[in-house]
Coordinates of C-alpha atoms and ligand atoms in Angstrom, one line a residue:
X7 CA 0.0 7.9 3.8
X8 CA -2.3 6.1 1.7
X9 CA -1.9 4.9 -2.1
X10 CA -5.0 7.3 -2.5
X11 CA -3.6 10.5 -1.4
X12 CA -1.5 10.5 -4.6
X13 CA -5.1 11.0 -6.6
X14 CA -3.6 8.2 -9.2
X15 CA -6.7 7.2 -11.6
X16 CA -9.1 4.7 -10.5
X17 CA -8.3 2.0 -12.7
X18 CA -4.7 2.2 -11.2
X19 CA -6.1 2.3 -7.9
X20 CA -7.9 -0.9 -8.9
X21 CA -4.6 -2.7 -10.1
X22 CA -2.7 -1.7 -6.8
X23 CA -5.1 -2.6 -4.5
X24 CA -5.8 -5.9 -5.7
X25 CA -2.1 -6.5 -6.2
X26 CA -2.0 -5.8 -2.0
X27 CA -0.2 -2.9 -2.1
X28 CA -0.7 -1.3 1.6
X29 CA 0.8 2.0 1.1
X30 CA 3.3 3.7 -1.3
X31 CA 6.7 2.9 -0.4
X32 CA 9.3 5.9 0.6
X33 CA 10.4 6.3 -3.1
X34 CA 6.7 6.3 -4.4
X35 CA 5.8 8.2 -2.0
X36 CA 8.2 11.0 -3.1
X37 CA 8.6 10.6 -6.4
X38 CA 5.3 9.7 -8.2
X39 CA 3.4 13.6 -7.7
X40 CA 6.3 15.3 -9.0
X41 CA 6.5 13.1 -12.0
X42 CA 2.7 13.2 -12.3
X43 CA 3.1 17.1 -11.7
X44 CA 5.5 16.6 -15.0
X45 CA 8.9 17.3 -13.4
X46 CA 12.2 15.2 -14.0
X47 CA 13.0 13.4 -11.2
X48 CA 16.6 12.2 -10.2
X49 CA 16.1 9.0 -7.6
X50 CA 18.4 7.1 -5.6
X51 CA 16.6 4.1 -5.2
X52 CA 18.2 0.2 -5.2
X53 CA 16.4 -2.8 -6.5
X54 CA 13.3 -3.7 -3.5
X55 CA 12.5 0.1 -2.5
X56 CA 9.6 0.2 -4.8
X57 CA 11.1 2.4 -7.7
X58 CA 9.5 0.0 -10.6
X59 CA 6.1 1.3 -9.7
X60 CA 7.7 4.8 -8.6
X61 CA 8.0 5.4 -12.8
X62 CA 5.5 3.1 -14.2
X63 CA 3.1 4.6 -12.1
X64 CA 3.3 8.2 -12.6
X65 CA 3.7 7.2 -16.7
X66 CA 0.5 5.1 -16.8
X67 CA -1.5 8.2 -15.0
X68 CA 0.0 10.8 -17.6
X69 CA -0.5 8.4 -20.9
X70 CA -4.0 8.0 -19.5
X71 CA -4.9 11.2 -19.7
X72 CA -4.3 11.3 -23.8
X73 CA -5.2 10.1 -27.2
X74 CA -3.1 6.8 -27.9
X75 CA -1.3 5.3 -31.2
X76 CA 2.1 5.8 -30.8
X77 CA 4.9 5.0 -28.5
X78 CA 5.1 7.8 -26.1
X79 CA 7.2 6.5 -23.0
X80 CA 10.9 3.9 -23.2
X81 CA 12.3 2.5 -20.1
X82 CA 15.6 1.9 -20.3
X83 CA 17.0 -1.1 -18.1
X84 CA 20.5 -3.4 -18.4
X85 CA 19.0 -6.4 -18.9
X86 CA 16.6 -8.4 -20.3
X87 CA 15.8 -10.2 -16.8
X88 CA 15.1 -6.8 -15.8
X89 CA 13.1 -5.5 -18.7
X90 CA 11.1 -8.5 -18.9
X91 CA 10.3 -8.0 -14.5
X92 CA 9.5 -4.4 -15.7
X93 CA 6.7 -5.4 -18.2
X94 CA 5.3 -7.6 -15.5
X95 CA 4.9 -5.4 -13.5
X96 CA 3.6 -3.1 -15.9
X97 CA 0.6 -5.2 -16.8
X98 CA -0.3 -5.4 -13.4
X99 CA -0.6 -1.9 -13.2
X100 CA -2.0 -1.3 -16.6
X101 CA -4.5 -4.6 -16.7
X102 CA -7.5 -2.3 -16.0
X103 CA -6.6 0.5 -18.6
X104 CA -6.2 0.5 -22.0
X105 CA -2.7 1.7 -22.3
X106 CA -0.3 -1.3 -23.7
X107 CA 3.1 -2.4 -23.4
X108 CA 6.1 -4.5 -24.9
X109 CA 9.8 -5.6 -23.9
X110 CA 12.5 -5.1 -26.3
X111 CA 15.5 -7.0 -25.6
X112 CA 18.1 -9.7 -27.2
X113 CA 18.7 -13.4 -28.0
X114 CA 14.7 -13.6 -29.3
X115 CA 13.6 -12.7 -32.8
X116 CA 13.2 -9.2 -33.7
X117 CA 9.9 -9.5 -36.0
X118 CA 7.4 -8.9 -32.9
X119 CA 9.2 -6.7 -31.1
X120 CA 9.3 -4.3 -34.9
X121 CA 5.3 -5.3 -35.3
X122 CA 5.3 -4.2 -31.4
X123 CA 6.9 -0.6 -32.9
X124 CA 5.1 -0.6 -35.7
X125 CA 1.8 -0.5 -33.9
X126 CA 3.0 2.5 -31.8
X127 CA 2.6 0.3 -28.1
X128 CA 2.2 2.8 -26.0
X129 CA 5.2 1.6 -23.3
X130 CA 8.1 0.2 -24.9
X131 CA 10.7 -1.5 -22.0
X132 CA 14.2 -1.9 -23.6
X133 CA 17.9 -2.8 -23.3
X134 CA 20.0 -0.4 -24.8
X135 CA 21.4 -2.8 -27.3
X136 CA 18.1 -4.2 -29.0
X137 CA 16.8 -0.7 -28.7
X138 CA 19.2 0.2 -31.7
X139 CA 19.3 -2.3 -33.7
X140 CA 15.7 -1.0 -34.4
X141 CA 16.2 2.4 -34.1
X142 CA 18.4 1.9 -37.2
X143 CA 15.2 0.8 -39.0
X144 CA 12.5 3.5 -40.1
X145 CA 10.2 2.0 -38.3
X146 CA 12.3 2.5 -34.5
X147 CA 12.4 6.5 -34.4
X148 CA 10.4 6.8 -31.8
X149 CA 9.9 10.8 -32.6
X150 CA 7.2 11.1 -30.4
X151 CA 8.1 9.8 -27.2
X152 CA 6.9 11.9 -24.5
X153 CA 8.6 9.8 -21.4
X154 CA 12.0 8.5 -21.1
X155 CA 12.8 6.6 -17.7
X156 CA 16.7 5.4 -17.0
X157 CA 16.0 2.6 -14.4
X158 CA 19.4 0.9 -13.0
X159 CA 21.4 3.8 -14.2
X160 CA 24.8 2.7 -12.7
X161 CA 24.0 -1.0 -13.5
X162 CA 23.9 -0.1 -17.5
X163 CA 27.1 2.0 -17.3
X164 CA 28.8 -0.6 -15.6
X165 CA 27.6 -2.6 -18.5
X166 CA 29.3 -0.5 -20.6
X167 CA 26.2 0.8 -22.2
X168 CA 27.0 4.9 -22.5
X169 CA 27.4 5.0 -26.0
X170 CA 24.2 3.3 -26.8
X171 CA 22.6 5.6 -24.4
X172 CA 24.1 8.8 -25.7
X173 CA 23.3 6.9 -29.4
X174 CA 19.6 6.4 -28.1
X175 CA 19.7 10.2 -26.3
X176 CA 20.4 12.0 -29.2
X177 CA 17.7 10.0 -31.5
X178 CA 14.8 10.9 -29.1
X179 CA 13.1 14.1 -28.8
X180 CA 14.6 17.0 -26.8
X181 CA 11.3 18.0 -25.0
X182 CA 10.5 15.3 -22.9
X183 CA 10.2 14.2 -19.3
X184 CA 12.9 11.8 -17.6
X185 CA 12.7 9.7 -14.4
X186 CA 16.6 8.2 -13.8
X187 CA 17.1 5.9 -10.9
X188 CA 20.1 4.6 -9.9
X189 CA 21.4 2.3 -6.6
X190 CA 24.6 4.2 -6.4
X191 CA 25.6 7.6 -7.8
X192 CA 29.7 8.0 -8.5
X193 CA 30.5 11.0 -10.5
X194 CA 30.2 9.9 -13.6
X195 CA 26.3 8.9 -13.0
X196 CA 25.9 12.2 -11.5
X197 CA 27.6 13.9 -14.7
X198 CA 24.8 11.8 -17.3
X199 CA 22.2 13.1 -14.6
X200 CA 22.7 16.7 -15.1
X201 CA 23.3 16.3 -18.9
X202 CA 19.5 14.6 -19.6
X203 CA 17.4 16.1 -16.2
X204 CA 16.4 19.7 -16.2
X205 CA 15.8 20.8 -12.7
X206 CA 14.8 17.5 -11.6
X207 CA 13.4 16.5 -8.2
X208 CA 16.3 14.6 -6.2
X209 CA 15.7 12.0 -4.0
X210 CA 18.0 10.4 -2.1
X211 CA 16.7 6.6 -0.6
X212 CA 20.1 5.1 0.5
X213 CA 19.8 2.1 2.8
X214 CA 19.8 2.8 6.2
X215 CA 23.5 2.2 7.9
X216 CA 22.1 -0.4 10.5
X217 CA 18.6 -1.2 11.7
X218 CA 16.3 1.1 13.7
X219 CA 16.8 1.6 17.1
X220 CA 13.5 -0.2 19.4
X221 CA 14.6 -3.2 17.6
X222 CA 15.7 -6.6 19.5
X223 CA 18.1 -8.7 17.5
X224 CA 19.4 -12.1 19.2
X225 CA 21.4 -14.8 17.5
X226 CA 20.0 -18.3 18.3
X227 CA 23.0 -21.0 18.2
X228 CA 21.3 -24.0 16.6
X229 CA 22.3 -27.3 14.3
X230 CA 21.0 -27.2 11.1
X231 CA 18.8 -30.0 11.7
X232 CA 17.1 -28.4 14.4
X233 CA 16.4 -25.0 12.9
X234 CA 12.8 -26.1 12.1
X235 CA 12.0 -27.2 16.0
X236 CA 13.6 -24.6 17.1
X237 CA 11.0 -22.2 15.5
X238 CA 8.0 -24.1 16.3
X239 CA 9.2 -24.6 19.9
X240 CA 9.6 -20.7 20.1
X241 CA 6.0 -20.5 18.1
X242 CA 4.6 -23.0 21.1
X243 CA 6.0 -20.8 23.8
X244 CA 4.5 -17.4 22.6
X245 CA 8.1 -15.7 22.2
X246 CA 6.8 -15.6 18.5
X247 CA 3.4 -14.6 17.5
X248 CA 3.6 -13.1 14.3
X249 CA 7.3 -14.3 11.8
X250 CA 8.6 -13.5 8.8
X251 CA 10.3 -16.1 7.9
X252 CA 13.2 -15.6 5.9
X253 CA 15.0 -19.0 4.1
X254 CA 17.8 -18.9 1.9
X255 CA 16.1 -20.9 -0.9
X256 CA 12.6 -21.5 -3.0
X257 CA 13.4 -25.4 -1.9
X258 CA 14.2 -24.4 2.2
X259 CA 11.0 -22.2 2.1
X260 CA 8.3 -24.9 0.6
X261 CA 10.0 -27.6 3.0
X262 CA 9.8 -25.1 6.2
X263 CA 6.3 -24.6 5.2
X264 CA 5.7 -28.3 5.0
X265 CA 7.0 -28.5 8.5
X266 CA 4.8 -26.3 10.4
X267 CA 1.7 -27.5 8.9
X268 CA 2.8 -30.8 10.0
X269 CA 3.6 -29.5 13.4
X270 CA 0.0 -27.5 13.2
X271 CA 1.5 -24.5 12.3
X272 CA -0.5 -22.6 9.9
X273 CA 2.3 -20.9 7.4
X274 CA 1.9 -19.5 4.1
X275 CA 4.8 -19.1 1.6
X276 CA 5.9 -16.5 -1.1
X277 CA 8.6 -17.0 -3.1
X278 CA 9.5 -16.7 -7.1
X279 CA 8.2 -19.9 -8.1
X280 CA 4.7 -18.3 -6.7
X281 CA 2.5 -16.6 -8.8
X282 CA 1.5 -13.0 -8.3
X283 CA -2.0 -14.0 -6.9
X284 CA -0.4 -16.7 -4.7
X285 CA 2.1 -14.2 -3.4
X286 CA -0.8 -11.9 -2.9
X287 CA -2.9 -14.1 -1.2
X288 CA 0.2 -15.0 1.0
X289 CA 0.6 -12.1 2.3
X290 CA -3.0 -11.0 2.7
X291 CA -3.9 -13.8 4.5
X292 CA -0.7 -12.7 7.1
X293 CA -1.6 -9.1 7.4
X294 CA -5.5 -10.1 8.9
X295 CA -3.5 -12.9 11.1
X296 CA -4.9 -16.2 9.5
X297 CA -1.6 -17.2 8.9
X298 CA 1.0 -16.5 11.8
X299 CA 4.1 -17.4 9.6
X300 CA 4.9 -16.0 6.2
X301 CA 8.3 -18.1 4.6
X302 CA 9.9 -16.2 2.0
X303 CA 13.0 -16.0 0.1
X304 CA 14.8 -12.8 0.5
X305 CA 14.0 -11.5 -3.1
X306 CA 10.0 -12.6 -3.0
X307 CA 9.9 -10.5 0.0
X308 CA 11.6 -7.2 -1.1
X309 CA 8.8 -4.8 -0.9
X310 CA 6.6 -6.3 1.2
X311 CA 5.3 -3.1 3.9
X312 CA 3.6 -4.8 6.9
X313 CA 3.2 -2.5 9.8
X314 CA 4.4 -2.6 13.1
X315 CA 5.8 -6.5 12.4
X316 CA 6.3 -8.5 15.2
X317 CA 9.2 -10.6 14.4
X318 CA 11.4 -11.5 11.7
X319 CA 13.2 -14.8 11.6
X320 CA 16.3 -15.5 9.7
X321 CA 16.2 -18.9 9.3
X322 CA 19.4 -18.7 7.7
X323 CA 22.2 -16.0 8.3
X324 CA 21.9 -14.2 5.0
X325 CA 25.0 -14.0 3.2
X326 CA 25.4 -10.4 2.9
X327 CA 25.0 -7.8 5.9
X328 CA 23.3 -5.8 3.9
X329 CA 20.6 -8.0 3.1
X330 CA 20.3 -7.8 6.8
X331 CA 20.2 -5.0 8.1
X332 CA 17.3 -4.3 4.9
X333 CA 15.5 -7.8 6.7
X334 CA 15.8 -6.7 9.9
X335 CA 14.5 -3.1 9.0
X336 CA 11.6 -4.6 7.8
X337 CA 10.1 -4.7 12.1
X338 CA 10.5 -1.4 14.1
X339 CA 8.9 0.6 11.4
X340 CA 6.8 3.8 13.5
X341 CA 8.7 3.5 16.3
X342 CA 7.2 0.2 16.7
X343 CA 8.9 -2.5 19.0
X344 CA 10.2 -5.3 17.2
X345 CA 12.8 -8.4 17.7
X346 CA 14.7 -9.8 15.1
X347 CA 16.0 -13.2 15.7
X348 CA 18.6 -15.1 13.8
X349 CA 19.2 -19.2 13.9
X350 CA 23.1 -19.6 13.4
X351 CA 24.5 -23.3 12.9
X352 CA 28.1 -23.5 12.9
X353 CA 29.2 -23.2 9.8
X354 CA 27.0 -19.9 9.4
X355 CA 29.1 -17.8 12.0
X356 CA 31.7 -16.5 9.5
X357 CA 28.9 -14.9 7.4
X358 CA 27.5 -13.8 11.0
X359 CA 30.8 -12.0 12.4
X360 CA 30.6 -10.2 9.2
X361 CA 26.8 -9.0 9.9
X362 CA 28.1 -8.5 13.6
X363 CA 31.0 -5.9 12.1
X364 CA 28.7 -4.1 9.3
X365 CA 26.6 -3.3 12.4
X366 CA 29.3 -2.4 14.9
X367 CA 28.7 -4.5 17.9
X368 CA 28.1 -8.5 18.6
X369 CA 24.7 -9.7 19.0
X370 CA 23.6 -11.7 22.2
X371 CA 23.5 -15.6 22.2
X372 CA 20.8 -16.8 23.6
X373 CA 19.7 -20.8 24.6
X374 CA 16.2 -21.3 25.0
X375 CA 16.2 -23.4 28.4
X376 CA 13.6 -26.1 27.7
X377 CA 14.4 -26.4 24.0
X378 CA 16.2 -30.1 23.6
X379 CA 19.3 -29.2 21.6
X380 CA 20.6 -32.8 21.6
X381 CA 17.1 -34.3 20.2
X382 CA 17.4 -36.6 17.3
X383 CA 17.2 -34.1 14.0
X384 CA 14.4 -33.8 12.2
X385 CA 14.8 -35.0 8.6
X386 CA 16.9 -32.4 7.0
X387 CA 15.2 -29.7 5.3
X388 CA 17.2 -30.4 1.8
X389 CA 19.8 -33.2 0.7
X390 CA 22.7 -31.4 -0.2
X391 CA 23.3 -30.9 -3.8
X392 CA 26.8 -33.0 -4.2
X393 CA 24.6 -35.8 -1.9
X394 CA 22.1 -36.0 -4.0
X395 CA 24.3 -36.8 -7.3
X396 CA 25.9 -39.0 -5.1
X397 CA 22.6 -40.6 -4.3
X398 CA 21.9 -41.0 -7.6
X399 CA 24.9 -42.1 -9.3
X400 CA 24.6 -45.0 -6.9
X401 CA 21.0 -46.0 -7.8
X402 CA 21.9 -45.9 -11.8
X403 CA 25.0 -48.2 -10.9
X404 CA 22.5 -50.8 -9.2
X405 CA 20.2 -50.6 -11.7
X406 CA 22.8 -51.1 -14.5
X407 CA 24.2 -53.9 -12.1
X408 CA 20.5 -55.4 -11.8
X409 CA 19.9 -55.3 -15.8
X410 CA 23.1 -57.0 -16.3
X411 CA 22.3 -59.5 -14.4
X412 CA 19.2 -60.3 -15.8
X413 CA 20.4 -60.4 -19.3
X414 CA 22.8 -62.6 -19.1
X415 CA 20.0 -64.8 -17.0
X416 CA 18.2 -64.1 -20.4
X417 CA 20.9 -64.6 -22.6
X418 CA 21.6 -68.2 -20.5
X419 CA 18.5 -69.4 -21.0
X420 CA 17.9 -68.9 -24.1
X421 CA 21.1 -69.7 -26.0
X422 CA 21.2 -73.2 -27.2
X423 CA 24.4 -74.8 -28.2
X424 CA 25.7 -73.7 -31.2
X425 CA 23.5 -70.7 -31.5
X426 CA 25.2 -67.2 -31.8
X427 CA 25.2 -64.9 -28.9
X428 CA 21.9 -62.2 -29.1
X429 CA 22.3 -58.8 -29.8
X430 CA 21.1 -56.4 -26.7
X431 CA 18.3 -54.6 -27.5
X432 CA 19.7 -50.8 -26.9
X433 CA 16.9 -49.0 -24.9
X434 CA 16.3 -45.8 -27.3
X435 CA 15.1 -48.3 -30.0
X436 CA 11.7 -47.4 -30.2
X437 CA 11.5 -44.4 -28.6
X438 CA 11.1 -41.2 -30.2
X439 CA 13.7 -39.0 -29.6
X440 CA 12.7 -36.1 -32.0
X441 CA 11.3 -33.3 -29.7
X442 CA 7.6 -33.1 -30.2
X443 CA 5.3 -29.7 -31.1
X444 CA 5.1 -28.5 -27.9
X445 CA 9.0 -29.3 -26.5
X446 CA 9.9 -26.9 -29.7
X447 CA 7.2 -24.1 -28.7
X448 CA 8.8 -20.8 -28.0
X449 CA 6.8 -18.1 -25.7
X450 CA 5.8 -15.5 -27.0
X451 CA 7.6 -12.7 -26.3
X452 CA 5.8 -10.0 -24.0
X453 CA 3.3 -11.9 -22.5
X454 CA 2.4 -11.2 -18.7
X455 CA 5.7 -13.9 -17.5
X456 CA 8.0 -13.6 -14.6
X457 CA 12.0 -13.2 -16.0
X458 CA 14.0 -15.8 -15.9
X459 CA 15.8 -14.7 -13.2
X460 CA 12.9 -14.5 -10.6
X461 CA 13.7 -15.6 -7.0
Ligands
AMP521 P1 11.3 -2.9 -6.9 O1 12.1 -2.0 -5.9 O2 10.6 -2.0 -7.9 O3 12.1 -3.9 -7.6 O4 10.1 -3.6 -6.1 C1 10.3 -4.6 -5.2 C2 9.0 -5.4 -4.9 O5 8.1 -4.6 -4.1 C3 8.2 -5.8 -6.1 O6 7.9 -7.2 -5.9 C4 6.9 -5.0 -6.0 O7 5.8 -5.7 -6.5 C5 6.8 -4.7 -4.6 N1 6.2 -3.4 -4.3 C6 6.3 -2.3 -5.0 N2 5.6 -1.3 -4.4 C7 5.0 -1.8 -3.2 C8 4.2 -1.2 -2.2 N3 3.8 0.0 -2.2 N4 3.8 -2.1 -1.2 C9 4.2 -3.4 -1.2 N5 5.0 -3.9 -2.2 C10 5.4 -3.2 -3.2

């Protein structure tokens, strides 16, 4: 189904396609024309299915369609990471429209976020907490909100964040539309569902248990060292035309990357240090096949749709079988056929016996014959971290070692009988250590920025 079947305004149309967007995800593709149509909608989505766009979306079409002025929708989140994600997000979206948006959340100063009430933005994003602080104020009624969306339901009551909510709940008014999502849904989410959603739309996206049938998964036994050779020799031999690459870090990906275009392997990366046009370009630039390997850390990559997918690498045996079984799901999409391949070095097999169980059977082994498994190893694709510090404790203790030296050479040959010893000159003197204009610059708050959390 197409992102233009849902009939979503053109300028929204224009954001999504030029954020690369193939197709609405399972969640969007469910729960944005009821919540365009107006109806609650009760989802049970987790955190990469798409449900940030399943509410923003849907809210943006319906605020379009009236006179502005005043804050008419509040998304709720737990945290500020997330609520500062969710305004990203939302000026992608909103970047050809006129409607506006700001974050509301803790540790920064309140005075914009009250001006950002006080001119009636359109979209306020919001932990709980923040949220009343202001509402306490005139100024924080919000009496006309039209659109109230829980998003991380379970996450925030885990958080211990009911009574703000039911605070927050009572304040707002009665007739309104709500969108809650939530990963999970124990009884006592379900219980704050039927107390805020009438007749809502339900949708249920649980995780699938294990990966689609028509999928090939094989575990690839491989030192550490080798793991990068290993994929271009499998690149080389054709048993891989198309990868996504998963790495466990930013640092693993960019190095991997490095790699294949040293060993001629054109490879593009996406990861959270990436900006959204760089991750865009990424992984436009692997749909039309000018880049046969896509690198990306498992959080940059949530989301990403590509059809019928050849292969997906796991560089590294992600820690949690979850993560995957969502990886792996990610090739043998439409009945498609699609291998998934896993490199394993040795002390990765505890996390992969645990992958092996969540799935209910052992994976084969296999050796790639011509593959040279005793070759020298390439240099390793990071230093670990307690090397490192090693590394460089060792170099500051020369260095020290080396100035000593040469000051008492100094101090030698200078000192003439009878003369006092010279004083060392300490090397802060002269420098400033006052932090200049822009060291003490703060961001502004709710400006188009990643969270701090990104991936
Ligand atoms: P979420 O589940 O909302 O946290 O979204 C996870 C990621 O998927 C985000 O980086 C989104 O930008 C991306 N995303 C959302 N919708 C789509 C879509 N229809 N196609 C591809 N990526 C998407």
């Amino acid at each position: 189904m197409p992102f233009t079947s849902l009939k979503l305004h053109p300028s929204l149309q224009r954001s999504i396609k030029e954020l690369g967007f193939p197709r609405p995800t399972p969640v969007q593709a469910e729960a944005i024309p009821p919540a365009m149509a107006g109806r609650d909608v009760l989802a049970c989505a987790q955190t990469g299915s798409g449900k940030t766009a399943a509410f923003l979306l849907p809210i943006l079409q319906r605020l379009l369609d009236k006179p502005r002025g005043r804050t008419r929708a509040l998304v709720l989140a737990p945290t500020r990471e997330l609520a500062a994600q969710i305004l990203e997000e939302f000026n992608a979206f909103a970047t050809h429209t006129p409607i506006t948006g700001a974050a509301i959340y803790g540790g920064v100063g309140m005075g914009p976020q009250e001006h950002a009430l006080r001119t009636g933005v359109d979209v306020l994003i919001a932990t709980p907490g923040r949220l009343m602080d202001h509402m306490r104020a005139p100024y924080g009624k919000l009496a006309h909100l039209e659109y109230l969306v829980l998003d991380e339901a379970d996450r925030m009551l885990d958080m211990g964040f009911l009574p703000e909510i039911r605070r927050i709940l009572r304040q707002l008014p009665p007739r309104r539309q709500t969108l809650f999502f939530s990963a999970t849904m124990p009884s006592e989410i379900a219980n704050l569902a039927k107390e805020m959603l009438r007749e809502p739309v339900t949708i249920q996206k649980q995780r699938q248990a294990t990966p689609a049938a028509g999928i090939t998964q094989a575990i690839y036994p491989v030192a550490q060292d080798l793991k990068s050779s290993l994929l271009v020799h499998l690149l080389s031999r054709g048993d891989i035309q198309q990868a996504l690459v998963f790495t466990r870090t930013k640092h693993r990906a960019d190095r991997l990357t490095r790699f294949l275009d040293r060993a001629g392997v054109k490879a593009e990366r996406i990861h959270g240090n990436r900006s959204q046009a760089q991750r865009t370009a990424a992984l436009a630039g692997f749909k039309d096949g000018r880049f046969p390997v896509l690198v990306a850390t498992d959080i940059a990559a949530r989301g990403i749709d590509v059809e019928a997918l050849g292969h997906v690498v796991n560089f590294d045996v992600p820690a949690v079988p979850d993560d995957y079984i969502h990886r792996v799901g990610r090739t043998g999409r439409a009945e498609a056929i699609g291998d998934a391949f896993t490199f394993v070095s040795r002390d990765e097999e505890t996390d992969l016996r645990a992958i092996e169980r969540a799935i209910g059977r052992p994976l084969p082994r296999i050796t790639v014959p011509d593959f040279d498994y005793a070759a020298r190893p390439e240099a390793a694709l990071e230093v670990p971290h307690a090397q490192r510090i090693a590394e460089i404790r060792a170099r500051k203790r020369e260095e020290r070692a080396r100035a000593a030296i040469k000051a008492a050479r100094h101090a030698a040959a200078v000192r003439r009988p009878g003369q006092p010893v010279p004083h060392t000159v300490s090397p802060a003197h002269g420098e400033d250590r006052r932090p200049g204009p822009g060291r003490s610059h703060r961001r502004p708050h709710g400006g188009r920025r990643r969270g701090p959390h990104s991936s």
